[in-house]
Amino acid sequence: MKILDSQQCAAFKAFVESHGYFIVAGHKDPDGDCVSSSLAAAAILKAMGKECLLLNVGPFKRPEIRQYEKSFASQLPFMSQEDRKNCGLLVVDCSELPRIGDIGESLKGFDAFIIDHHKTAEIPAGAGAIIDPTSPAAVCLLAMLYESLVGNPDAETAKIMFLGLSTDTGFFRFLREDSAEVFELAARLVRYGANPNKIYNRITGGKPWPTRKLLGLLLSRTERFCNGKLALTYETMEDTKNYGQEGRDSDALYSALLSAQGVEAVVFLRQETDSSCTGGFRSLDNIDVSAVAAKFGGGGHKNASGMSVQGKIATLIPQIVKEFSRVL
């Protein structure tokens, strides 16, 4: 992770000072990093004397973020042309407006600033940006901006930041040997008031019983491809109906499959509607799953990416396997 320089901090400060009001938006189906980055951005704006609207279409399916759902609006309220001119758009943990959801179209035309860490990030024309793919979480960038522009965060803000850092790093399991700055940031957040034990239990505990049954089903359904290097499983609409959507635990699924001998990449597909699917890709070491996700209009990180695409599981599987055969 790179430390933000004075020029980056100054650019963000100038953006904040040039607007009287802000919309803070993150990607649909938010995770811990998206929510914590949004809340951290709001804390910076508040400390700098600015007001903002937190915007996210949801759904807030993950148990560790559900308590924050009430802080977010799902629709953009009516704004006059004068209001829009005075309003800045701060997009966190993504850069493409379509990833925000159906409301992304209504956010076009705002003066925007992007804070993201995804390898596949694309900056909208005319927008300012701080994008660092070496950062394990977008909230790391917000934490450094907070420290630079405001000072030490209070305990509640530190807890929120630590939550986002923990979720995107798999509670630090995904970090490599060049991650000293990340651990130094984590240590500072603990000094500010974050409790790693409580946050870990909040992330990993309290899963509804049906999710344990679903996890077993997904594991039993898994098949291997590419000489055993790729493990692929899927969830049907009938599975969703039977086991619900509450408390999903895909991280446990990825961990279990990636721990199998010889497996280097994992694909998890879910049939969301009759004509659309979502997919999650995870990998070890040098396998770049973001390159595969990009082939299907998705993106993300080298070892963790996703997609949302039109199609059915049965037809997508051979297409995905074909693309993975190029990188495995």
PDB file of N, CA and C in Angstrom, residues 41 58 80 89 122 133 180 200 216 257:
ATOM      1  N   ALA A  41     -15.925   8.644   4.611  1.00  0.00           N
ATOM      2  CA  ALA A  41     -15.994   9.853   3.797  1.00  0.00           C
ATOM      3  C   ALA A  41     -16.937  10.869   4.421  1.00  0.00           C
ATOM      4  N   GLY A  58     -28.271  -0.839  -2.110  1.00  0.00           N
ATOM      5  CA  GLY A  58     -28.318  -2.116  -1.421  1.00  0.00           C
ATOM      6  C   GLY A  58     -28.260  -3.281  -2.393  1.00  0.00           C
ATOM      7  N   SER A  80     -32.633  20.785  -7.885  1.00  0.00           N
ATOM      8  CA  SER A  80     -32.683  21.777  -8.951  1.00  0.00           C
ATOM      9  C   SER A  80     -31.321  21.855  -9.635  1.00  0.00           C
ATOM     10  N   LEU A  89     -20.020  15.000  -6.087  1.00  0.00           N
ATOM     11  CA  LEU A  89     -20.273  13.559  -6.014  1.00  0.00           C
ATOM     12  C   LEU A  89     -18.979  12.854  -5.633  1.00  0.00           C
ATOM     13  N   GLU A 122     -12.063   2.560 -13.828  1.00  0.00           N
ATOM     14  CA  GLU A 122     -12.064   3.479 -14.963  1.00  0.00           C
ATOM     15  C   GLU A 122     -12.618   4.817 -14.494  1.00  0.00           C
ATOM     16  N   PRO A 133      -4.447   0.570  -6.679  1.00  0.00           N
ATOM     17  CA  PRO A 133      -4.675  -0.881  -6.654  1.00  0.00           C
ATOM     18  C   PRO A 133      -3.803  -1.625  -5.645  1.00  0.00           C
ATOM     19  N   ALA A 180       3.505  -3.955   5.265  1.00  0.00           N
ATOM     20  CA  ALA A 180       3.832  -3.356   6.559  1.00  0.00           C
ATOM     21  C   ALA A 180       2.991  -2.115   6.843  1.00  0.00           C
ATOM     22  N   TYR A 200     -13.826  -9.139  14.583  1.00  0.00           N
ATOM     23  CA  TYR A 200     -13.721 -10.465  13.967  1.00  0.00           C
ATOM     24  C   TYR A 200     -14.969 -11.291  14.251  1.00  0.00           C
ATOM     25  N   GLY A 216     -22.915 -26.411   2.692  1.00  0.00           N
ATOM     26  CA  GLY A 216     -22.692 -27.827   2.422  1.00  0.00           C
ATOM     27  C   GLY A 216     -23.146 -28.230   1.029  1.00  0.00           C
ATOM     28  N   LEU A 257     -12.620 -24.048  -0.564  1.00  0.00           N
ATOM     29  CA  LEU A 257     -12.235 -24.586  -1.864  1.00  0.00           C
ATOM     30  C   LEU A 257     -10.778 -24.262  -2.209  1.00  0.00           C
TER      31      LEU A 257
END
